[in-house]
Amino acid sequence: MNFFKSIAFRISISIAVIIAATATAVGWLILSDEKKTLELELRSKGSYLAELISRQITEPLLYEERYEIFSLLQASMKGEESLVVYAEVYDKDGEKVVSTYKDGISPEKLPSILVPGTTNIKEDSKAQLYHIGIPISVENLGTIGYLKLGITKKHLYIILQNIKKKIFLISAGVIFIGTMMGLWMARKILRPILILNKGVKKIGDGEVGVEVPIVGVGEIKELALSFNRMSIKLKELIDAIKAAQENLVRTEKLYAIGEFSAGVAHEIKNPLTSIKMLMQTIKHKKHPLSAKDFGIIEGEVNRIDNIVKEFLAFARPEKIEKTGVNINGVLEEVITVTRPQIERTQIHLVEKLSPSLPLINGSHDALKQAFLNLVLNAVQAMDGGGTLNIGTAADNGTLSVVIKDTGVGIPKKYLKKVFDPFFTTKEEGTGMGLALTYNIINDHSGKIEIDSTPGMGTTVKVQLPLIKM
Ligand SMILES: Nc1ncnc2c1ncn2[C@@H]1O[C@H](COP(=O)(O)OP(=O)(O)O)[C@@H](O)[C@H]1O
Ligand SMILES: [Mg+2]
């Protein structure tokens, strides 16, 4: 995700803006306050200076010692630090007696501010000056003249400039630290959300039941807990749906039994018809049954017998008596029975039976029937030879049997149907083998899965629960 689009970044930017605004407002307040104080200070300093100088020049003014006055004024303006930028002395009629100016001050532009009997201060913001006019009085004689001073505000502005700089530096520091802290806090707050996000993604990918670690506090912790509850509920729900689906499949199978009778009748009809036709021909030709005829009849009768047997096994399964069953033993028996067929078709048999297989609770005969069906299907699928793998294993309370062939395989569209009664692709098949096997495994609380690739082969995996010790 783009960092600049992240919530963390936005939060820290907001924090930075808030801090910047606050810093500006506070800075402005401090500055204007400070400016007022400094101005007040400067005014009183100016008045005091004017007072001082006026006293110094009273005597020289009385005796009209102009040069003395001039040097006194010059002294007050000496040096960089001096506040006075110009000084003028007037006699009592307002005639200029002595004056002196620093560079950049033009006498013509100075305002007239002399007021008899009182000190007058005038601010000149443009020239950054205070003009101060003060009457010079002597006891008994009254006003004998005036002093006019220019007090510069330059130093004040330099101080203010320094304060501004400091405020700016401090604000920048605070904004930087605030932004970093905002970022850090946002990350800390958002981390649990990012973890949650990962969990949600996992569920989106079908990994229901995942739980996220409970980090964070308050609402975010609540959210994580709710998420975990939801995830578990979701898993329960999906499991329930799966179970219901399996049940439905079973119900559908039971429904199929209804169709079953019709199927059986149809299956039996074929062999019966061929027997009947044979009988009629014999009756017509009036000659006794030949050995070949007997063979045909026997074959058809066997076929009927088989169909009826399978029908009975499926429709009215014998009551299963469950005892401890050794599945390896069952498989050995199945292999013994099918060995002639395996050898005839030149199938390579690979047995990998786990030597330490625990017993399972079940019916020996029913399981033998089930695995016989599976092995027969595998052998029949490998008409031109191949490899038949039979393996057993046990772990986690489950026993598994894998029967793997390298035969023709099952097309995908048939995979769903192979367990249906009467579904067969074989000319001589009854389609009952896998239906029966499914029921038997189901009766043992087991599972059966078929995985097949047409042209490559088929793997059937049966899982049965072990006896709990
Ligand atoms: N190992 C296998 N390899 C290929 N096809 C199989 C295999 N097992 C089952 N089948 C398919 O499933 C169908 C149903 O099998 P089953 O119920 O045993 O009936 P049948 O063997 O009488 O046909 C078979 O006709 C066949 O098409
Ligand atoms: Mg079969």
Coordinates of C-alpha atoms and ligand atoms in Angstrom, one line a residue:
M1 CA 0.0 0.0 0.0
N2 CA 1.2 3.5 -0.8
F3 CA 2.6 5.1 2.4
F4 CA 1.2 8.5 1.5
K5 CA -2.3 7.1 1.3
S6 CA -2.1 5.3 4.6
I7 CA -4.1 6.4 7.6
A8 CA -0.9 6.7 9.7
F9 CA 0.5 9.4 7.3
R10 CA -2.8 11.3 7.3
I11 CA -3.0 11.3 11.1
S12 CA 0.5 12.5 11.5
I13 CA -0.1 15.3 8.9
S14 CA -3.2 16.4 10.8
I15 CA -1.2 16.4 14.0
A16 CA 1.5 18.5 12.3
V17 CA -1.0 21.0 11.0
I18 CA -2.7 21.3 14.4
I19 CA 0.7 21.8 16.1
A20 CA 1.8 24.3 13.5
A21 CA -1.4 26.4 13.8
T22 CA -1.1 26.3 17.6
A23 CA 2.6 27.3 17.5
T24 CA 1.8 30.2 15.1
A25 CA -1.0 31.5 17.3
V26 CA 1.0 31.2 20.5
G27 CA 4.1 32.7 18.8
W28 CA 2.0 35.7 17.5
L29 CA 0.6 36.3 21.0
I30 CA 4.0 36.2 22.6
L31 CA 5.4 38.5 20.0
S32 CA 2.7 41.2 20.2
D33 CA 2.8 41.1 24.0
E34 CA 6.6 41.4 24.0
K35 CA 6.4 44.2 21.4
K36 CA 4.0 46.2 23.6
T37 CA 6.2 45.8 26.7
L38 CA 9.4 46.7 24.8
E39 CA 7.7 49.8 23.3
L40 CA 6.5 50.9 26.7
E41 CA 10.0 50.4 28.0
L42 CA 11.5 52.4 25.2
R43 CA 9.1 55.3 25.6
S44 CA 10.0 55.7 29.3
K45 CA 13.6 55.3 28.6
G46 CA 13.3 58.0 26.0
S47 CA 11.5 60.3 28.4
Y48 CA 14.1 59.7 31.0
L49 CA 16.9 60.4 28.5
A50 CA 15.2 63.7 27.4
E51 CA 14.8 64.7 31.1
L52 CA 18.5 63.9 31.8
I53 CA 19.8 65.8 28.8
S54 CA 17.5 68.8 29.3
R55 CA 18.9 69.1 32.9
Q56 CA 22.5 68.9 31.6
I57 CA 21.9 71.7 29.1
T58 CA 19.9 74.1 31.3
E59 CA 22.9 76.0 32.4
P60 CA 24.7 76.3 29.1
L61 CA 21.4 77.4 27.6
L62 CA 21.0 80.1 30.2
Y63 CA 24.4 81.5 29.4
E64 CA 24.1 80.8 25.6
E65 CA 27.1 78.5 25.6
R66 CA 26.3 76.9 22.3
Y67 CA 29.4 74.9 21.9
E68 CA 28.9 73.4 25.4
I69 CA 25.4 72.4 24.4
F70 CA 26.6 70.9 21.1
S71 CA 29.2 68.7 22.8
L72 CA 26.6 67.5 25.4
L73 CA 24.2 66.6 22.6
Q74 CA 27.0 64.9 20.6
A75 CA 28.0 62.9 23.7
S76 CA 24.4 61.6 24.1
M77 CA 24.5 60.3 20.5
K78 CA 27.9 58.7 20.6
G79 CA 28.3 55.0 19.9
E80 CA 26.3 52.3 18.1
E81 CA 24.3 51.5 21.2
S82 CA 23.0 55.0 21.7
L83 CA 19.2 55.4 21.3
V84 CA 19.3 59.0 20.3
V85 CA 19.4 59.7 16.5
Y86 CA 19.0 63.4 16.6
A87 CA 18.8 66.2 19.1
E88 CA 17.6 69.8 18.7
V89 CA 17.6 72.6 21.2
Y90 CA 15.3 75.6 20.8
D91 CA 15.1 78.9 22.7
K92 CA 11.9 80.0 24.4
D93 CA 10.6 81.6 21.1
G94 CA 11.0 78.3 19.2
E95 CA 14.1 79.4 17.4
K96 CA 16.6 76.5 16.8
V97 CA 19.7 77.1 18.8
V98 CA 21.8 73.9 18.4
S99 CA 21.1 70.6 16.5
T100 CA 22.9 67.4 15.6
Y101 CA 21.8 64.5 13.5
K102 CA 22.9 60.9 12.9
D103 CA 23.3 59.7 9.3
G104 CA 20.0 59.3 7.4
I105 CA 18.0 61.8 9.4
S106 CA 16.9 64.9 7.4
P107 CA 16.0 67.8 9.6
E108 CA 13.3 69.2 7.2
K109 CA 11.1 66.1 7.5
L110 CA 10.9 66.2 11.3
P111 CA 7.5 67.0 12.7
S112 CA 6.9 69.9 15.1
I113 CA 5.9 68.4 18.4
L114 CA 6.9 71.1 20.9
V115 CA 4.1 71.8 23.3
P116 CA 4.6 74.5 26.0
G117 CA 4.6 73.2 29.6
T118 CA 4.5 69.4 28.8
T119 CA 6.4 66.5 27.5
N120 CA 5.1 65.2 24.1
I121 CA 5.9 61.9 22.6
K122 CA 5.0 61.1 19.0
E123 CA 5.5 57.7 17.3
D124 CA 6.7 57.6 13.7
S125 CA 6.2 54.0 12.6
K126 CA 7.5 54.7 9.1
A127 CA 10.9 56.0 10.3
Q128 CA 10.8 53.7 13.3
L129 CA 11.3 56.6 15.7
Y130 CA 9.9 58.2 18.7
H131 CA 10.0 62.0 18.6
I132 CA 10.1 63.5 22.1
G133 CA 9.6 67.2 22.8
I134 CA 10.3 68.5 26.3
P135 CA 10.3 72.1 27.6
I136 CA 13.4 73.3 29.6
S137 CA 12.4 75.2 32.6
V138 CA 14.2 77.1 35.4
E139 CA 12.7 78.1 38.7
N140 CA 11.6 81.8 38.7
L141 CA 12.4 82.2 34.9
G142 CA 9.9 79.6 33.6
T143 CA 10.5 78.0 30.2
I144 CA 13.8 79.1 28.7
G145 CA 13.8 76.7 25.7
Y146 CA 13.0 73.3 24.3
L147 CA 14.8 70.0 23.7
K148 CA 13.7 67.7 20.9
L149 CA 15.0 64.1 20.7
G150 CA 14.7 61.3 18.2
I151 CA 14.8 57.9 19.8
T152 CA 15.3 55.0 17.5
K153 CA 13.2 51.7 17.6
K154 CA 16.0 49.8 15.8
H155 CA 17.2 47.9 18.8
L156 CA 13.6 47.0 19.7
Y157 CA 13.1 45.5 16.3
I158 CA 16.4 43.5 16.5
I159 CA 15.3 42.0 19.8
L160 CA 11.9 41.2 18.4
Q161 CA 13.6 39.6 15.4
N162 CA 15.6 37.4 17.7
I163 CA 12.5 36.4 19.6
K164 CA 10.8 35.6 16.3
K165 CA 13.7 33.4 15.3
K166 CA 13.7 31.5 18.6
I167 CA 9.9 30.9 18.4
F168 CA 10.2 29.7 14.8
L169 CA 13.0 27.3 15.7
I170 CA 11.1 25.9 18.7
S171 CA 7.9 25.6 16.6
A172 CA 9.8 23.7 13.9
G173 CA 11.2 21.4 16.5
V174 CA 7.8 20.8 18.1
I175 CA 6.2 20.2 14.8
F176 CA 8.9 17.7 13.8
I177 CA 8.7 15.8 17.1
G178 CA 4.9 16.0 17.0
T179 CA 4.8 14.6 13.5
M180 CA 7.1 11.7 14.4
M181 CA 5.2 10.9 17.5
G182 CA 1.9 11.1 15.6
L183 CA 3.3 8.7 13.0
W184 CA 4.5 6.4 15.8
M185 CA 1.2 6.5 17.6
A186 CA -0.8 6.0 14.4
R187 CA 1.4 2.9 13.6
K188 CA 0.9 1.6 17.1
I189 CA -2.9 2.1 16.9
L190 CA -3.1 0.7 13.4
R191 CA -0.9 -2.4 13.9
P192 CA -3.8 -4.4 15.3
I193 CA -5.9 -3.3 12.4
L194 CA -3.2 -4.4 10.0
I195 CA -3.1 -7.8 11.7
L196 CA -6.9 -8.0 11.5
N197 CA -6.7 -7.1 7.9
K198 CA -4.4 -10.1 7.3
G199 CA -6.9 -12.3 9.1
V200 CA -9.7 -11.0 6.9
K201 CA -7.6 -11.7 3.8
K202 CA -7.0 -15.3 4.9
I203 CA -10.8 -15.8 5.4
G204 CA -11.3 -14.3 2.0
D205 CA -8.9 -16.9 0.6
G206 CA -11.1 -19.6 2.1
E207 CA -9.1 -20.2 5.3
V208 CA -12.1 -20.1 7.6
G209 CA -11.5 -20.7 11.3
V210 CA -8.2 -18.6 11.4
E211 CA -7.8 -16.5 14.6
V212 CA -5.8 -13.3 14.9
P213 CA -3.7 -12.6 18.0
I214 CA -5.4 -10.3 20.4
V215 CA -3.4 -7.1 20.4
G216 CA -4.4 -3.5 21.0
V217 CA -6.8 -2.1 23.6
G218 CA -10.4 -0.9 23.9
E219 CA -12.5 -1.0 20.7
I220 CA -9.7 -2.5 18.7
K221 CA -9.3 -5.4 21.1
E222 CA -13.1 -5.8 21.0
L223 CA -12.8 -5.9 17.2
A224 CA -10.1 -8.6 17.2
L225 CA -12.2 -10.7 19.7
S226 CA -15.3 -10.2 17.5
F227 CA -13.3 -11.2 14.4
N228 CA -12.1 -14.4 16.1
R229 CA -15.7 -15.2 17.2
M230 CA -16.9 -14.6 13.7
S231 CA -14.2 -16.7 12.2
I232 CA -15.0 -19.7 14.5
K233 CA -18.7 -19.3 13.9
L234 CA -18.1 -19.2 10.1
K235 CA -16.1 -22.4 10.3
E236 CA -18.9 -24.0 12.3
L237 CA -21.4 -22.9 9.8
I238 CA -19.4 -24.1 6.8
D239 CA -18.8 -27.5 8.6
A240 CA -22.5 -27.7 9.2
I241 CA -23.3 -26.9 5.6
K242 CA -20.8 -29.6 4.5
A243 CA -22.3 -32.1 6.8
A244 CA -25.8 -31.2 5.6
Q245 CA -24.6 -31.6 2.0
E246 CA -23.2 -35.1 2.7
N247 CA -26.5 -36.0 4.3
L248 CA -28.3 -34.7 1.3
V249 CA -26.1 -36.9 -0.9
R250 CA -27.0 -39.9 1.2
T251 CA -30.7 -39.0 1.0
E252 CA -30.4 -38.8 -2.7
K253 CA -28.8 -42.2 -2.7
L254 CA -31.7 -43.6 -0.6
Y255 CA -34.0 -42.1 -3.1
A256 CA -32.1 -43.9 -5.8
I257 CA -33.0 -47.1 -4.2
G258 CA -36.6 -46.4 -5.2
E259 CA -35.3 -46.4 -8.8
F260 CA -33.4 -49.5 -7.9
S261 CA -36.1 -52.1 -8.2
A262 CA -36.8 -50.9 -11.7
G263 CA -33.0 -51.2 -12.4
V264 CA -32.8 -54.7 -11.0
A265 CA -35.8 -55.8 -13.1
H266 CA -34.1 -54.3 -16.1
E267 CA -30.8 -56.0 -15.4
I268 CA -32.3 -59.4 -14.8
K269 CA -34.4 -59.0 -18.0
N270 CA -31.3 -59.3 -20.3
P271 CA -30.0 -62.6 -19.0
L272 CA -33.6 -63.9 -18.8
T273 CA -34.3 -63.0 -22.3
S274 CA -31.2 -64.7 -23.7
I275 CA -32.1 -67.9 -21.7
K276 CA -35.7 -67.7 -23.0
M277 CA -34.6 -67.3 -26.6
L278 CA -32.2 -70.2 -26.3
M279 CA -35.0 -72.4 -24.9
Q280 CA -37.3 -71.4 -27.7
T281 CA -34.7 -72.3 -30.4
I282 CA -34.1 -75.6 -28.8
K283 CA -37.9 -76.3 -28.5
H284 CA -38.2 -75.4 -32.2
K285 CA -35.3 -77.5 -33.4
K286 CA -36.3 -80.3 -31.1
H287 CA -32.8 -81.4 -30.3
P288 CA -31.2 -81.7 -26.8
L289 CA -29.2 -79.1 -25.1
S290 CA -25.6 -79.0 -26.1
A291 CA -22.7 -78.4 -23.6
K292 CA -22.3 -75.0 -25.1
D293 CA -26.0 -74.2 -24.5
F294 CA -25.5 -75.3 -20.9
G295 CA -22.5 -73.0 -20.6
I296 CA -24.5 -70.1 -21.8
I297 CA -27.4 -70.8 -19.5
E298 CA -25.1 -71.3 -16.6
G299 CA -23.4 -68.0 -17.3
E300 CA -26.7 -66.1 -17.5
V301 CA -28.0 -67.7 -14.4
N302 CA -24.8 -66.7 -12.6
R303 CA -25.3 -63.2 -13.8
I304 CA -28.8 -63.1 -12.4
D305 CA -27.5 -64.6 -9.1
N306 CA -24.8 -61.9 -8.9
I307 CA -27.3 -59.1 -9.5
V308 CA -29.7 -60.4 -6.9
K309 CA -26.9 -60.9 -4.4
E310 CA -25.6 -57.4 -4.9
F311 CA -29.1 -56.1 -4.8
L312 CA -29.8 -57.8 -1.5
A313 CA -26.5 -56.7 0.0
F314 CA -27.3 -53.1 -0.9
A315 CA -31.0 -52.9 -0.2
R316 CA -31.1 -55.1 2.9
P317 CA -27.5 -55.1 4.3
E318 CA -26.8 -57.9 6.7
K319 CA -26.8 -56.8 10.3
I320 CA -23.2 -55.8 10.8
E321 CA -21.5 -57.4 13.8
K322 CA -18.6 -55.2 14.8
T323 CA -15.5 -56.6 16.3
G324 CA -11.8 -55.7 16.2
V325 CA -10.7 -56.0 12.6
N326 CA -7.2 -56.2 11.3
I327 CA -7.4 -54.3 8.0
N328 CA -4.1 -55.7 6.7
G329 CA -5.6 -59.2 7.1
V330 CA -8.7 -58.2 5.2
L331 CA -6.6 -56.8 2.4
E332 CA -4.4 -60.0 2.3
E333 CA -7.6 -62.0 1.8
V334 CA -8.8 -59.7 -0.9
I335 CA -5.4 -60.0 -2.7
T336 CA -5.6 -63.9 -2.4
V337 CA -9.0 -63.9 -4.0
T338 CA -8.0 -61.6 -6.8
R339 CA -4.5 -62.9 -7.5
P340 CA -5.5 -65.1 -10.5
Q341 CA -7.0 -62.1 -12.2
I342 CA -4.0 -59.9 -11.3
E343 CA -1.6 -62.5 -12.7
R344 CA -3.7 -63.0 -15.8
T345 CA -3.7 -59.3 -16.7
Q346 CA 0.0 -59.1 -15.9
I347 CA -0.5 -56.4 -13.3
H348 CA 2.5 -55.5 -11.1
L349 CA 1.3 -55.6 -7.5
V350 CA 3.0 -53.4 -4.9
E351 CA 2.0 -53.9 -1.3
K352 CA 3.0 -51.4 1.4
L353 CA 1.1 -52.5 4.4
S354 CA 2.1 -50.8 7.6
P355 CA 3.4 -53.5 10.0
S356 CA 2.1 -51.7 13.1
L357 CA -1.5 -51.2 12.2
P358 CA -4.0 -50.9 15.1
L359 CA -7.3 -52.7 15.0
I360 CA -10.5 -50.9 13.9
N361 CA -14.0 -51.6 15.1
G362 CA -16.0 -53.1 12.2
S363 CA -17.3 -56.0 10.3
H364 CA -14.6 -58.2 8.7
D365 CA -16.9 -59.5 6.0
A366 CA -18.4 -56.2 5.0
L367 CA -15.0 -54.5 4.8
K368 CA -13.7 -57.4 2.8
Q369 CA -16.6 -56.9 0.4
A370 CA -15.8 -53.1 0.2
F371 CA -12.1 -53.5 -0.5
L372 CA -12.8 -56.4 -2.9
N373 CA -15.0 -54.0 -5.0
L374 CA -12.2 -51.4 -5.0
V375 CA -9.5 -53.9 -6.0
L376 CA -11.7 -55.4 -8.7
N377 CA -12.4 -52.0 -10.1
A378 CA -8.7 -51.2 -10.2
V379 CA -7.9 -54.5 -11.9
Q380 CA -10.7 -54.0 -14.4
A381 CA -9.4 -50.5 -15.2
M382 CA -6.0 -52.0 -16.2
D383 CA -6.9 -54.3 -19.0
G384 CA -3.6 -54.0 -20.6
G385 CA -1.5 -54.3 -17.5
G386 CA -0.1 -51.7 -15.1
T387 CA 0.8 -51.3 -11.5
L388 CA -1.5 -51.7 -8.5
N389 CA -0.4 -50.1 -5.3
I390 CA -2.1 -51.1 -2.0
G391 CA -1.0 -49.3 1.1
T392 CA -2.0 -48.8 4.7
A393 CA -1.1 -46.3 7.3
A394 CA -2.3 -45.0 10.6
D395 CA -1.9 -41.7 12.4
N396 CA -4.0 -39.2 14.4
G397 CA -6.6 -41.7 15.3
T398 CA -7.3 -42.5 11.6
L399 CA -6.4 -45.5 9.6
S400 CA -6.1 -45.0 5.9
V401 CA -6.1 -47.5 3.0
V402 CA -4.9 -46.3 -0.4
I403 CA -5.6 -48.3 -3.5
K404 CA -3.9 -46.8 -6.6
D405 CA -4.0 -48.0 -10.1
T406 CA -2.5 -46.9 -13.4
G407 CA -5.6 -47.7 -15.4
V408 CA -7.9 -45.8 -17.7
G409 CA -9.0 -43.3 -15.1
I410 CA -12.4 -41.7 -14.7
P411 CA -13.6 -38.7 -16.8
K412 CA -14.4 -35.7 -14.6
K413 CA -18.0 -35.7 -15.5
Y414 CA -18.4 -39.2 -14.2
L415 CA -16.6 -38.6 -10.9
K416 CA -19.8 -37.5 -9.1
K417 CA -21.8 -40.4 -10.4
V418 CA -19.5 -43.4 -9.6
F419 CA -21.1 -43.9 -6.2
D420 CA -24.6 -44.0 -7.7
P421 CA -26.3 -47.4 -7.8
F422 CA -26.3 -48.7 -11.3
F423 CA -23.8 -46.3 -12.6
T424 CA -21.5 -48.3 -14.8
T425 CA -19.4 -47.8 -17.9
K426 CA -18.8 -51.6 -18.3
E427 CA -20.7 -53.8 -20.5
E428 CA -20.9 -56.6 -17.9
G429 CA -21.0 -54.2 -14.9
T430 CA -23.8 -53.8 -12.5
G431 CA -22.8 -50.4 -11.2
M432 CA -23.4 -51.6 -7.6
G433 CA -19.8 -52.0 -6.4
L434 CA -19.0 -48.5 -5.4
A435 CA -22.6 -47.8 -4.1
L436 CA -22.2 -50.8 -1.8
T437 CA -18.6 -49.8 -0.8
Y438 CA -19.8 -46.3 0.0
N439 CA -22.5 -47.6 2.3
I440 CA -20.1 -50.0 4.1
I441 CA -17.5 -47.3 4.7
N442 CA -20.2 -45.0 5.9
D443 CA -21.5 -47.6 8.3
H444 CA -18.0 -47.6 9.8
S445 CA -18.0 -43.8 10.2
G446 CA -15.3 -43.6 7.6
K447 CA -14.7 -41.6 4.5
I448 CA -14.0 -42.6 0.9
E449 CA -12.4 -40.3 -1.7
I450 CA -11.6 -40.9 -5.3
D451 CA -9.0 -39.0 -7.2
S452 CA -8.6 -39.8 -10.9
T453 CA -6.9 -38.5 -14.0
P454 CA -8.2 -40.0 -17.3
G455 CA -5.4 -42.0 -19.0
M456 CA -3.2 -41.8 -15.9
G457 CA -5.0 -43.8 -13.3
T458 CA -7.2 -43.7 -10.2
T459 CA -6.4 -43.4 -6.5
V460 CA -9.0 -44.4 -3.9
K461 CA -8.4 -43.4 -0.3
V462 CA -10.5 -44.9 2.5
Q463 CA -10.2 -43.5 6.0
L464 CA -11.5 -45.3 9.0
P465 CA -11.5 -44.2 12.7
L466 CA -9.3 -46.3 14.9
I467 CA -10.6 -47.9 18.1
K468 CA -10.1 -45.4 20.9
M469 CA -7.9 -46.9 23.6
Ligands
LIG1 N1 -10.4 -47.8 -10.5 C1 -11.2 -47.4 -11.4 N2 -10.7 -46.9 -12.6 C2 -11.5 -46.4 -13.6 N3 -12.9 -46.4 -13.5 C3 -13.4 -46.8 -12.3 C4 -12.6 -47.3 -11.2 N4 -13.5 -47.6 -10.2 C5 -14.7 -47.3 -10.6 N5 -14.7 -46.8 -11.9 C6 -15.8 -46.3 -12.7 O1 -17.0 -46.3 -11.8 C7 -18.0 -47.1 -12.3 C8 -18.8 -47.7 -11.2 O2 -18.0 -48.7 -10.5 P1 -18.8 -49.8 -9.7 O3 -19.8 -49.1 -8.9 O4 -17.8 -50.6 -9.1 O5 -19.6 -50.5 -10.8 P2 -19.0 -51.5 -11.9 O6 -17.6 -51.9 -11.5 O7 -20.0 -52.6 -11.9 O8 -19.1 -50.7 -13.2 C9 -17.3 -48.1 -13.2 O9 -18.1 -48.5 -14.2 C10 -16.2 -47.3 -13.8 O10 -16.6 -46.5 -14.9
MG2 MG -17.1 -52.6 -9.7

